[in-house]
Amino acid sequence: MFRKCSSARIRQRVFQKAMVNKSRTITLGISAFYHDSAAALIIDGNIICAAQEERFTRIKHDPAFPENAVRFCLEYTSITACDVTNVVFYEKPLLKFERIIETFLSVAPKGLKAFLVGVPSWTKEKMFPRKMLSRHLNALGFDLKEKTELLFIDHHLSHAASAFYPSPFEEAAIVTVDGVGEKATASIGHGKGARIEMIKEMRFPNSIGLLYSAFTYYLGFRVNSGEYKLMGLAPYGNPQSEQVEIYRKKITSDMIVIHQDGSVELNQEYFNYMSGLTMTSDKVWEQAFGFPRKKDEEEIMQHHCDLALAIQRVTNEIVTKMVAYALRITKSKNVCLAGGVALNCVSNSHMSKALGIDSVWIQPAAGDAGGALGAALAVQYMYNDVERRVQSTDSMQGSYLGPDFEQFDVDTVVRKYKAKKTSFDTDDALCREVARLIAEGNVVGWVQGRMEWGPRALGNRSILANPMDPSIQKRLNLKIKCREGFRPFAPAILAEEVSHYFETKHSSPYMLFVHDVAKSLRSELPEDYHTQSWQDRLYFERSSLPAVTHLDYSARLQTVHKETNSLFHKLITEFKNKTQCPVIVNTSFNVRGEPIVSTPDDAYRCFMTTDMDYVVIGRNIFFKKDQSVYTGKSAFAKD
Amino acid sequence: MAHKAHCSIRNSKDVQNILTLVFALSILGLIFDSIIFSVIALFSVYIALVKFEWAAVLGDQFVTIVSRIGGYIYTTILVVVFYIFITPYVLVVRMFKKREIHTDTCFENAQVHVFDKEYFKKPW
């Protein structure tokens, strides 16, 4: 599947030479069997590669054992399974099972249905993690008896390690927040050098991740995948309305208690996740908020947006208090974050601003996929005693850790689909042409180099467009990505230009923070703006960058650095030369319900089933109008 | 036929012994409030009945059917034990157990602070 190309052969020689000369510790991290399975490979503390299984199987959030991702890791580094020192699973399955059984016991006799759905899969296989993992690993050529050790670490330690070890900090407070791991739902730790010490943890059923997921569910989105939609919906809430404040007070007075240290206690009368198969007790919520749970395709109303804003404000408050507490008890000035809640870029920015701290580092794959990376790093540093070398930026290499491709793969696509392309000899010529196409209002798919690690496309598997074009958001959402019209788009900006266009001086290479568009670029809002319907506000031009300015002037920006992605940097520079604007719309290359594309073949198929104008794969440009009729189906699916 | 009948009788005795042992283990598990202990004991019934004893006695062609039936039996046993035996126990325990009220924090000290090499080797 992963053909050994010229660069792979070079890597192979380098690795083989190194293996002969020096004894190395190679650790493979695995996350699987819940959602977002992934594998990551670390050699002597260096992050070599990491990928999510969904990108290979084309099943979004694929929970299966990541055999394709593991195979990729081995083939990318040209090592055999027997060379791997340890394989580490990202959680302790038996502790998780204990929590599940304890939960059923605590709610008995309720929960029979959930018990019948959940427990058989555990008793059949998951209760025997060693056997289950060995079966998969043996099939991939691992020798777990003689050569490779199978290890396990706690879910939240995996998250903590994924946040601290790649960070640019020698010492830092570590905060992890997600739905639930084994028993912990949030934790506070302290990292120093190569060691992590866990200090505090909040335990199930009190969970910030589950609280946010409950609102995700109540507002008609899917749990474990729709949380970022809820975050995108929040700015459509009316910030001046009393309704938002009423909702917020209802949440903080009846549904949860927020303590000063950011820990929360959830009133289980409102929630159903302990005993049922749903997140909320719908009748109780309907009484509390005055409207029923929104059905999947039901139209979004203003009260839905107001509730989204209310829970976003509550989340901001919790995260801020928790990080403040973590900094206080660790006496640290730096903080690292991971866990699904750390993907909430609005909360991250609120926390950073409220506490006045700049030294915040967040793992770009902060969700469960990142657990594979964290588990492998923890074993390298705390089990294999590898020396940690802190890098001045971070050690994620821009998060471009996935598979790459060669011209051969593009030629295969051309032959397979009888595609027509125009090729360029140099990156300069390519970037000039693509910048021109984008400046003229075309929507361009952009597939280059190694695929990104984490849920965001950072300029290697992206769809690009002109941010100054006011029609772009509608076109991208409805005709190309086939997704909800309210969803915002992110700007990618040259790192050196960020302070001129946004209210920040700091870099944000992984789209994990939001910042307001600079005041000088904003348009004046009509007086009744906040009382207009959200649909009316949606297409109002709020700035000279309308395609990337959200309703509250915020933007989830990506700063593009020459050091980590020189080609993307060059492209935006060319775009700036043509338009005076160093900003480009950057959204992930996929349609709704489909994982981000990985191979040139995935990209071409996605291109042909959408309204995209061009796709650029390597140094080749494919123009839609030149292509033969494509008979394949769109990968669009309800997510 | 004679051999099979003999095996069935032997199997039946073994099953009785196993069930007695498991019942004892389950009770012990309940007494000591060890859920894992109870579950492991119950699971051993499934292993003993389906994977080894019955399969050996009835021959390969029955293994699939027996495994399936065994799965149903096992799930039923689990459900029965949980919802008939354990529920009253839990309800009684709950009556005497005071509800934990967090006054100023829901944070607790981390279960494991420092991670030695043994920690990594265990799936629990």
XYZ file of C-alpha atoms in Angstrom, chain A residues 92-95 97-98 101-102 104-112 115-116 119-120 123 127-130 149 151-154 157 183 186 188 195-203 206 259-265 322 325 378-379 382-383 385, chain B residues 30 33-41 43-44 46-47 51 71 74-83 86-91 94 99-124:
118
model
C -5.882 0.483 30.956
C -8.846 -1.539 29.683
C -9.585 -3.426 32.887
C -9.877 -0.240 34.908
C -14.344 -2.140 32.576
C -14.382 -1.804 36.338
C -19.542 -2.282 35.950
C -19.427 0.080 38.924
C -24.207 -0.263 36.257
C -24.152 -1.274 39.890
C -24.692 2.253 41.081
C -27.742 2.793 38.879
C -29.222 -0.744 39.108
C -31.922 -1.758 38.390
C -31.897 0.952 35.723
C -29.523 0.559 32.828
C -30.452 -2.928 31.698
C -25.855 -3.165 29.973
C -27.037 -5.547 27.267
C -21.190 -5.516 28.334
C -21.205 -8.400 25.820
C -16.876 -10.037 27.968
C -11.747 -7.937 28.918
C -8.730 -9.747 27.526
C -6.722 -6.808 26.227
C -3.447 -8.683 25.963
C 6.938 -5.749 24.973
C 2.510 -2.136 27.729
C -0.474 -0.143 28.974
C -0.837 3.330 30.419
C -3.698 5.389 31.806
C -1.509 10.002 31.331
C -12.357 6.662 35.698
C -10.018 15.515 33.864
C -3.912 17.974 36.572
C 9.018 13.008 34.105
C 5.332 13.569 34.602
C 3.641 13.474 37.977
C -0.128 13.269 38.130
C -1.530 15.314 41.010
C -5.313 15.630 40.865
C -8.120 14.043 38.946
C -11.849 14.508 38.584
C -13.783 11.285 38.229
C -18.552 14.429 36.788
C -16.121 24.888 42.136
C -13.415 27.527 42.388
C -10.779 25.067 41.189
C -12.714 24.375 37.970
C -13.942 20.966 39.054
C -17.627 20.385 38.415
C -20.378 18.311 39.915
C -9.180 24.722 36.098
C -5.850 26.098 39.709
C 5.398 8.340 27.964
C 6.940 4.904 27.475
C 9.376 7.097 31.676
C 9.889 3.419 30.831
C 14.490 6.398 30.152
C -19.973 -9.654 46.773
C -17.210 -5.769 47.211
C -14.924 -6.819 44.399
C -16.733 -6.505 41.132
C -13.859 -7.784 39.106
C -13.712 -10.907 41.299
C -17.387 -11.639 40.641
C -17.149 -11.014 36.942
C -14.065 -13.154 36.514
C -15.803 -15.942 38.375
C -16.726 -15.557 33.046
C -14.943 -18.726 34.065
C -18.487 -19.563 30.182
C -14.929 -20.660 29.483
C -14.727 -23.516 25.346
C -23.010 -17.031 24.845
C -23.614 -16.648 29.812
C -25.294 -13.310 29.098
C -28.442 -14.541 30.820
C -26.477 -15.655 33.860
C -24.753 -12.291 33.950
C -28.021 -10.421 33.708
C -29.730 -12.635 36.274
C -26.857 -12.354 38.720
C -26.639 -8.634 38.296
C -30.282 -7.834 38.372
C -26.755 -7.897 43.046
C -29.514 -5.290 42.860
C -30.936 -6.014 46.324
C -27.389 -6.041 47.656
C -26.653 -2.691 46.043
C -29.923 -1.229 47.273
C -26.987 2.285 49.306
C -24.132 10.166 49.658
C -20.799 11.765 49.003
C -21.241 15.518 48.955
C -18.469 17.606 47.512
C -18.432 20.932 49.234
C -15.642 22.813 47.591
C -14.022 20.522 45.047
C -14.580 17.449 42.937
C -10.885 16.935 42.436
C -9.378 13.974 44.202
C -5.779 12.972 44.546
C -4.602 11.079 41.470
C -4.755 7.306 41.930
C -1.221 6.866 40.655
C 1.222 9.739 41.076
C 4.547 8.377 40.027
C 5.000 5.748 37.387
C 7.465 2.927 37.962
C 8.211 0.253 35.377
C 5.721 -2.216 36.831
C 2.933 0.287 36.256
C 3.349 0.058 32.494
C 3.157 -3.724 32.389
C -0.333 -4.111 33.806
C -3.563 -3.615 31.884
C -5.196 -2.524 35.164
